[in-house]
Tab-separated table of C-alpha atoms in Angstrom:
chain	number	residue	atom	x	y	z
A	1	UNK	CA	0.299	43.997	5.617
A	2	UNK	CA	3.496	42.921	3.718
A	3	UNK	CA	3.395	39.378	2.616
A	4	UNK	CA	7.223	38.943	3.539
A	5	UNK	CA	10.766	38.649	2.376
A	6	UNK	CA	10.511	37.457	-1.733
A	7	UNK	CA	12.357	34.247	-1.054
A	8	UNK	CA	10.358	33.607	1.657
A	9	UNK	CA	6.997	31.014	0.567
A	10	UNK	CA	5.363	27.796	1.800
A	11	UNK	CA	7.744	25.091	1.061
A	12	UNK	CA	10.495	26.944	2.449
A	13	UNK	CA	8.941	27.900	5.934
A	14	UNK	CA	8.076	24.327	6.010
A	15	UNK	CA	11.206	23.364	5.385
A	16	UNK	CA	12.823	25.277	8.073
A	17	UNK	CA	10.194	24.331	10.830
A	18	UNK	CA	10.786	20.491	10.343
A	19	UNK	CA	14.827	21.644	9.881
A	20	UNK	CA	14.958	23.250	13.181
A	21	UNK	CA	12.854	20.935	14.806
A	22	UNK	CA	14.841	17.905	13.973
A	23	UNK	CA	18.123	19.887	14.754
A	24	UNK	CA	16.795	20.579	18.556
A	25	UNK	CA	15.573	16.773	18.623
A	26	UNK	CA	19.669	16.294	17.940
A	27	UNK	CA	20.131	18.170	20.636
A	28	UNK	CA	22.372	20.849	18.797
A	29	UNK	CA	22.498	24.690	18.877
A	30	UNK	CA	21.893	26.776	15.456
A	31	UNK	CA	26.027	27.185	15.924
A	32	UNK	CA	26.764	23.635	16.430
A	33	UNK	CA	24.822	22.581	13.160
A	34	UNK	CA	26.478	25.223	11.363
A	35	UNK	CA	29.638	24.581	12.582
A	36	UNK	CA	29.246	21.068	11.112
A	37	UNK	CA	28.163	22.231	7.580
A	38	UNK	CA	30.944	25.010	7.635
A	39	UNK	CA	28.592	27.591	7.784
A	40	UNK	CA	28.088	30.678	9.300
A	41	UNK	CA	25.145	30.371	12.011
A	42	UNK	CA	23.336	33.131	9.963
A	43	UNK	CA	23.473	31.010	6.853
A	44	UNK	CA	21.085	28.353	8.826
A	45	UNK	CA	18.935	30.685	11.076
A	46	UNK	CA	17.682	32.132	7.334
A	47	UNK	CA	17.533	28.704	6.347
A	48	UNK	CA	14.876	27.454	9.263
A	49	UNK	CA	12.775	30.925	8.826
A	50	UNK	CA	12.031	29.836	5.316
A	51	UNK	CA	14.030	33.067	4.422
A	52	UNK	CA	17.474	31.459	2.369
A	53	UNK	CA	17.667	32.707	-1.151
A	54	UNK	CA	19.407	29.689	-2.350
A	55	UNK	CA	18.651	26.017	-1.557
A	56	UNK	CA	20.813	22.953	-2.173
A	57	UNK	CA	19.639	19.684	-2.530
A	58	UNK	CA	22.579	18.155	-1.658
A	59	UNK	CA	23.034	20.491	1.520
A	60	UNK	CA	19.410	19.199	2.794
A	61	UNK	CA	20.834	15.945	2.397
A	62	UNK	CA	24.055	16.725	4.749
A	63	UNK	CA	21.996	17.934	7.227
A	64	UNK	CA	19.239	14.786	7.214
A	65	UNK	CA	22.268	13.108	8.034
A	66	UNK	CA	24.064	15.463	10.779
A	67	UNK	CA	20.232	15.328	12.379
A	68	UNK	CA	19.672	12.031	12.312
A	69	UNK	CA	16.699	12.298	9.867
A	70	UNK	CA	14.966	8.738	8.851
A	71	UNK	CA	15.269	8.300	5.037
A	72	UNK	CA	11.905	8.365	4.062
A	73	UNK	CA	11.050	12.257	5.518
A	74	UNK	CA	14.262	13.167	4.425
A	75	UNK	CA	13.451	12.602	0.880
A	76	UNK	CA	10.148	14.996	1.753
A	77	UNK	CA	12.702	17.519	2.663
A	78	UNK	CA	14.616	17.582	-0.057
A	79	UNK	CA	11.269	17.578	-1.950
A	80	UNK	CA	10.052	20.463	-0.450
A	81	UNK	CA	13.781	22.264	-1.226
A	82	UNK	CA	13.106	21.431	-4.845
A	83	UNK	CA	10.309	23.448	-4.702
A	84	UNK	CA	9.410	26.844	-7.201
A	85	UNK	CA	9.577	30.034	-4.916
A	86	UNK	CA	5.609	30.910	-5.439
A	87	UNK	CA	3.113	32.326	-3.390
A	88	UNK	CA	0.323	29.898	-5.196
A	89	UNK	CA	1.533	26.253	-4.661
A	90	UNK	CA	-0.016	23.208	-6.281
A	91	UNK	CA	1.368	20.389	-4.043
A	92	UNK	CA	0.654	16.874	-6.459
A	93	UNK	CA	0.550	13.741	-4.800
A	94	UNK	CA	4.292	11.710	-5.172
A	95	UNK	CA	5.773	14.162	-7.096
A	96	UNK	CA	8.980	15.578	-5.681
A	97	UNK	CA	7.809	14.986	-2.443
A	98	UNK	CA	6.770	11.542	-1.224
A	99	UNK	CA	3.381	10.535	-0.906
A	100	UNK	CA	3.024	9.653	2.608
A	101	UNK	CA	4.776	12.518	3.678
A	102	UNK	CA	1.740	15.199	4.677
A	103	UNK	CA	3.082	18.891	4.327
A	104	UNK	CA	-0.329	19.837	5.606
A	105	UNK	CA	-0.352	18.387	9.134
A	106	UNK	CA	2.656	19.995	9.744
A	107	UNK	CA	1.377	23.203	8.818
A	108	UNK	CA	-1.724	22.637	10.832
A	109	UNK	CA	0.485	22.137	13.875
A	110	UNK	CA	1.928	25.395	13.546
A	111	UNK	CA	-1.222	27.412	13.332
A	112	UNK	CA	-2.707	29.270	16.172
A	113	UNK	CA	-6.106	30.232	14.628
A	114	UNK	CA	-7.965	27.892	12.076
A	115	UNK	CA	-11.052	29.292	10.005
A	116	UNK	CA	-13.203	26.401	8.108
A	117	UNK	CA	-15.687	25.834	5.781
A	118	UNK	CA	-16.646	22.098	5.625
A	119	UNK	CA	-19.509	20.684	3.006
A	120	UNK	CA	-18.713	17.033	2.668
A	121	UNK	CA	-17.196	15.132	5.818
A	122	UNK	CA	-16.526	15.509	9.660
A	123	UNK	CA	-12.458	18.164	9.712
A	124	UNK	CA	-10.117	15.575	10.852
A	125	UNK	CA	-9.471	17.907	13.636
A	126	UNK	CA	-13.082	17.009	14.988
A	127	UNK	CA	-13.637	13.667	14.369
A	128	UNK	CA	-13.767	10.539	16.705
A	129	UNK	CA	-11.932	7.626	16.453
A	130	UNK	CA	-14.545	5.334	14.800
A	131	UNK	CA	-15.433	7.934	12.733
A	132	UNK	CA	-12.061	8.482	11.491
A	133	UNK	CA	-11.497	4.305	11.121
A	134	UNK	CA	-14.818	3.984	9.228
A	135	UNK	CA	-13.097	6.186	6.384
A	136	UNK	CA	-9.531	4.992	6.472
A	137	UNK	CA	-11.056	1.595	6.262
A	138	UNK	CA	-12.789	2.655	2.989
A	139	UNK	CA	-9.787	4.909	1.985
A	140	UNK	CA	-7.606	2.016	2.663
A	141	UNK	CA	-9.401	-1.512	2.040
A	142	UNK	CA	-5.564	-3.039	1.366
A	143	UNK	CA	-4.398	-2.059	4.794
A	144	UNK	CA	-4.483	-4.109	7.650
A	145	UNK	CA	-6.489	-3.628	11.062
A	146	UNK	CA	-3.079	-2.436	12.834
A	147	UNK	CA	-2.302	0.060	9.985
A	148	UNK	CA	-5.607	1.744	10.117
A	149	UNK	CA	-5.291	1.887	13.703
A	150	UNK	CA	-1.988	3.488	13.553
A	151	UNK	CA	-3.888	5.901	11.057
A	152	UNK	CA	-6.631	6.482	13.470
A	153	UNK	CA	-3.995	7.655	16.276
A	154	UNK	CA	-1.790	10.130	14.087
A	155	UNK	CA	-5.665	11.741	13.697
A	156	UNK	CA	-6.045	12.030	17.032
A	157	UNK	CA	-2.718	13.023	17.650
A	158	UNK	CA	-3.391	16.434	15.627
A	159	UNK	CA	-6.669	17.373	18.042
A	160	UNK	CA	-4.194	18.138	21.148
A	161	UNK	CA	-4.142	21.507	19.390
A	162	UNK	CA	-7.381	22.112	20.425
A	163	UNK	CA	-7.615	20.390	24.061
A	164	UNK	CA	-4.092	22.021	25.138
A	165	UNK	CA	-4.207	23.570	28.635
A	166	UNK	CA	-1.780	26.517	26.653
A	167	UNK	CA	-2.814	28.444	24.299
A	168	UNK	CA	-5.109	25.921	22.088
A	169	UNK	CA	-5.610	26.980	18.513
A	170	UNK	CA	-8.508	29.255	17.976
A	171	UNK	CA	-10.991	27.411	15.918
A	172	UNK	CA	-14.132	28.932	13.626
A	173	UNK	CA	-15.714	26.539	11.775
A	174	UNK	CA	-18.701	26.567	9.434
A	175	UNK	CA	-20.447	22.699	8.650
A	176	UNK	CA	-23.014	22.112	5.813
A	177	UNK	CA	-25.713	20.166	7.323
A	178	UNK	CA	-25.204	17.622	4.647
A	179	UNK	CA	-22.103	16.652	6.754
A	180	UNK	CA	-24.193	16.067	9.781
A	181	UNK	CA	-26.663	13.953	7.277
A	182	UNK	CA	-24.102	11.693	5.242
A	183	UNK	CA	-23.906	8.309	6.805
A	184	UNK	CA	-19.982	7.191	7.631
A	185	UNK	CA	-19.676	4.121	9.760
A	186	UNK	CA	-23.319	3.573	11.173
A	187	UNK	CA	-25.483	4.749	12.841
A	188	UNK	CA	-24.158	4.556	16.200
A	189	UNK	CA	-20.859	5.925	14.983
A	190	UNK	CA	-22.673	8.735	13.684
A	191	UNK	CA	-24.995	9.600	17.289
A	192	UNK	CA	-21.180	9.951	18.807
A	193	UNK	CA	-20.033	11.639	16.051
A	194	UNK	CA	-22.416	14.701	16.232
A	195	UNK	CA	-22.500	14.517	20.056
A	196	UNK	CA	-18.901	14.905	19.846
A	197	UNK	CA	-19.363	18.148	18.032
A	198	UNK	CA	-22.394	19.816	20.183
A	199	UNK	CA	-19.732	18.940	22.782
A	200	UNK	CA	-16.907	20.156	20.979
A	201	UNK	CA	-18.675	23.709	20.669
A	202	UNK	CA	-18.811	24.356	23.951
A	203	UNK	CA	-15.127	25.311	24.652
A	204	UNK	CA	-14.471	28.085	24.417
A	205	UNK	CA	-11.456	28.192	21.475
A	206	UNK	CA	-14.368	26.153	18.941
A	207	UNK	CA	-16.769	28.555	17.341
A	208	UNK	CA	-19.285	25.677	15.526
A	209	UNK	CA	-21.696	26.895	13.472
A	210	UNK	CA	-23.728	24.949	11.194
A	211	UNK	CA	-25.024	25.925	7.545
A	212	UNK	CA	-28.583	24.743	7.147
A	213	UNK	CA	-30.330	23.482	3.415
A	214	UNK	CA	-32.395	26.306	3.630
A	215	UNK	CA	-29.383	28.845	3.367
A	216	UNK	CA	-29.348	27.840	0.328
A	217	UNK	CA	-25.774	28.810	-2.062
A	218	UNK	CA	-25.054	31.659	0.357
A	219	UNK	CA	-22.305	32.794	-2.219
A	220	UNK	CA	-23.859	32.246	-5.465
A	221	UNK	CA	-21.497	29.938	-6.118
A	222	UNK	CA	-19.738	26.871	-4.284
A	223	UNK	CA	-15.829	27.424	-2.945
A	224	UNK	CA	-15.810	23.601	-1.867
A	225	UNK	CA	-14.087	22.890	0.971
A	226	UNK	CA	-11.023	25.254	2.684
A	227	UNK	CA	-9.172	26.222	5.891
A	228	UNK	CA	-7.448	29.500	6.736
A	229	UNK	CA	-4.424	29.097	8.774
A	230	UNK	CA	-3.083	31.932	10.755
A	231	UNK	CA	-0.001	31.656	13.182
A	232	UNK	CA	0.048	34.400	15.388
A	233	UNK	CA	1.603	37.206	16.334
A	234	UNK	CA	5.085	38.658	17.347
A	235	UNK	CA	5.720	41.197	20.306
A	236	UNK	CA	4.654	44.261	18.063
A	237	UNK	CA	1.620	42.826	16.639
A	238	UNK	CA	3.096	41.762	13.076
A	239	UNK	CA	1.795	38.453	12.102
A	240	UNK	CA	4.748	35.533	12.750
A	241	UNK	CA	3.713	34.135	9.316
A	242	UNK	CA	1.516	34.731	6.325
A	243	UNK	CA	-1.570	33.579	6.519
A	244	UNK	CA	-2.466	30.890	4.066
A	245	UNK	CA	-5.105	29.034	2.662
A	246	UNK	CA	-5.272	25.152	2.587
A	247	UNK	CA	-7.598	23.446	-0.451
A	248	UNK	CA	-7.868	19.751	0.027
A	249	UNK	CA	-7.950	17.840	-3.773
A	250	UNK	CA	-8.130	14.415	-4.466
A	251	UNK	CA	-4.874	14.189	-6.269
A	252	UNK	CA	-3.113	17.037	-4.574
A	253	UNK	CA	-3.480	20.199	-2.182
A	254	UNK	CA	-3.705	23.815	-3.435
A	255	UNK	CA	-1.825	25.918	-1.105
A	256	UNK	CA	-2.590	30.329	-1.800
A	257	UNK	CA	-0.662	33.009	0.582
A	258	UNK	CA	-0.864	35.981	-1.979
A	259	UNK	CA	-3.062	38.446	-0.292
A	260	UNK	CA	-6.154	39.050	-2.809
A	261	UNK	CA	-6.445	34.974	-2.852
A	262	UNK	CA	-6.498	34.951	1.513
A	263	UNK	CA	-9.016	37.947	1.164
A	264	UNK	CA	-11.409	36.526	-0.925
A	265	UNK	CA	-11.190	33.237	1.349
A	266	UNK	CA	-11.903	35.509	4.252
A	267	UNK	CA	-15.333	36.534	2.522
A	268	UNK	CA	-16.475	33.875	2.023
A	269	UNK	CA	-15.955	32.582	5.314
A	270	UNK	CA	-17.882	36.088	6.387
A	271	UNK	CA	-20.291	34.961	4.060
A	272	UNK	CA	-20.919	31.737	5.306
A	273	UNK	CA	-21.432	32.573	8.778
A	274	UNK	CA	-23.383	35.125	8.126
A	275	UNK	CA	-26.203	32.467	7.047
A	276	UNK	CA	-25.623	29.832	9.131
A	277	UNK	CA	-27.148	29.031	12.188
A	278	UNK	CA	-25.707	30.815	15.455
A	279	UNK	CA	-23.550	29.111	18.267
A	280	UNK	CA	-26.372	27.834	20.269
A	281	UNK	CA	-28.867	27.070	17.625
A	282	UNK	CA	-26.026	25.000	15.885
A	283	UNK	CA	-25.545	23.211	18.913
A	284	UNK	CA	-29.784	22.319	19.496
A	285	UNK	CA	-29.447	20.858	15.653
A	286	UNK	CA	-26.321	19.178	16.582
A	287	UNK	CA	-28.036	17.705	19.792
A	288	UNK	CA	-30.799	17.081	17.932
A	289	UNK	CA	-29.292	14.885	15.017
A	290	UNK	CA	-27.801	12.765	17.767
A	291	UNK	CA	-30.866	11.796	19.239
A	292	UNK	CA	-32.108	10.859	15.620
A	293	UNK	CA	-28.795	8.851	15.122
A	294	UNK	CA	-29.175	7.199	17.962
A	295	UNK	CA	-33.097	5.973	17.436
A	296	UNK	CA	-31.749	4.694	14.376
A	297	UNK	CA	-28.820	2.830	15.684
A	298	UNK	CA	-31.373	0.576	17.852
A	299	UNK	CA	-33.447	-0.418	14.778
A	300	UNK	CA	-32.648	-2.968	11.959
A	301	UNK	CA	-30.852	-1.058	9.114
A	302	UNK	CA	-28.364	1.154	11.152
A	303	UNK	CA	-25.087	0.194	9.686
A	304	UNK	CA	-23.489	0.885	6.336
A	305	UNK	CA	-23.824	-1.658	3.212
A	306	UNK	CA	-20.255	-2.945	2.447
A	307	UNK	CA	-18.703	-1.411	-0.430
A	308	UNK	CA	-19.120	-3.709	-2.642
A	309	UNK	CA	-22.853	-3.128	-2.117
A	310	UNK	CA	-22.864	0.353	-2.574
A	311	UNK	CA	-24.655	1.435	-5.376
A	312	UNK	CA	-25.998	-2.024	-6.263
């Protein structure tokens, strides 16, 4: 499978989704906007399929303006211009592109089939509301009630992806037990929590399987956390996009579409399902957790310690 035009990476398909998708919020045709920036329409149909060999900062700029772009995702898009043209893409935290502007999300909304592996917390795409609060509270301690809320939302926001009556994403995702097992919130936010993922594995689209202790290091070795995103395909079967893999850090995201990197990705997602628990059994440990969660949330010592407690 090729892995596209040279010029054509990441940032730059990025780039040209949130371009067009701001252009037809202006309510303008590829001609009209081109028209504006004295262009030919070709010049800007490359442009939004991440396939211009050339990219000016200062013509990102024009067009944040023409659309009607607020200031602060502007400055993400002219970020994201500024970026190098490679197929292996360290996104830091703040630089180039503002820090409260998440690339990933709107990659995520793009992608049509989602493959996880998840060792450490709840995907965001699965979690409930007060499971999602009880870590942006912690993530957050300076923000106020209202902006963790607000938080919370955009979160829950991103799961329509899954519920949508057309063509929901396609989701396969593998969960260490010690996810199920690590305490966020309390108790009670934890019995939902779980039950909200025996439920979740029902539909149809969510293939939930869960990794038990006793697997074990399945690989030999850990890969920590990842998510392959695929987008689809066209009329004659050719994927619309690369396929890439997503690797959450804590001061930035890795982002890998050359081939061998996706590959080896793919096997160890193989891998991991191969020694996890199936579909149903998944869902009996899932069930079963909850039960336990929710005995505990009855009894004296259900809810977190504070933070400043934590380790004391």
């Amino acid at each position: 499978m090729s892995e596209g035009p040279a010029s054509s990476t990441l940032p730059r398909r990025q780039l040209g989704r949130y371009l067009r998708d701001w252009r037809i919020q202006a309510g303008l045709t590829i001609a009209e906007a081109a028209k504006l920036m004295e262009w030919g329409a070709s010049t800007l149909q490359r442009l939004e399929k991440g396939n211009a060999d050339r990219i000016r900062t200062i013509d990102i700029q024009e067009l944040c303006r023409i659309y009607g772009i607020p200031a602060e995702i502007a400055e993400g898009l002219k970020g994201l211009a500024q970026q190098a043209a490679v197929k292996s893409w360290w996104h830091s935290y703040g630089d180039l592109i503002p820090e409260n502007f998440d690339v990933y999300v709107g990659l995520e909304a793009s992608a049509q089939q989602l493959s996880c592996y998840q060792s450490e917390l709840v995907p965001g795409l699965l979690q409930t509301a007060d499971y999602a609060r009880a870590l942006n509270r912690l993530g957050y301690p300076e923000e106020t009630a209202a902006e963790v809320d607000r938080r919370v939302q955009l979160r829950m926001q991103r799961q329509a992806m899954i519920n949508r009556r057309m063509r929901p994403a396609t989701i396969a995702m593998v969960l260490h037990e010690s996810v199920l097992r690590r305490l966020v919130g309390s108790a009670k936010v934890m019995a939902a929590q779980v039950r909200h993922l025996a439920e979740l594995s029902t539909r149809t689209n969510v293939a939930l399987r869960i990794l038990p202790f006793a697997a074990g290091v399945p690989l030999g070795l850990s890969t920590g956390p990842f998510v392959i995103l695929e987008f689809g395909t066209d009329s004659k079967g050719q994927p619309v996009e690369p396929p890439v893999v997503y690797v959450e850090g804590f001061t930035g995201d890795l982002y890998l579409e050359r081939q061998g990197d996706v590959q080896r990705y793919r096997r160890a997602q193989e891998g991991l399902e191969r020694c996890a628990l199936n579909i149903q059994d998944s869902r009996n440990l899932l069930r079963q957790v909850a039960k336990e969660y929710a005995a505990w949330a009855v009894k004296p010592g259900g809810v977190v310690p504070p933070p400043s407690t934590c380790g004391a």
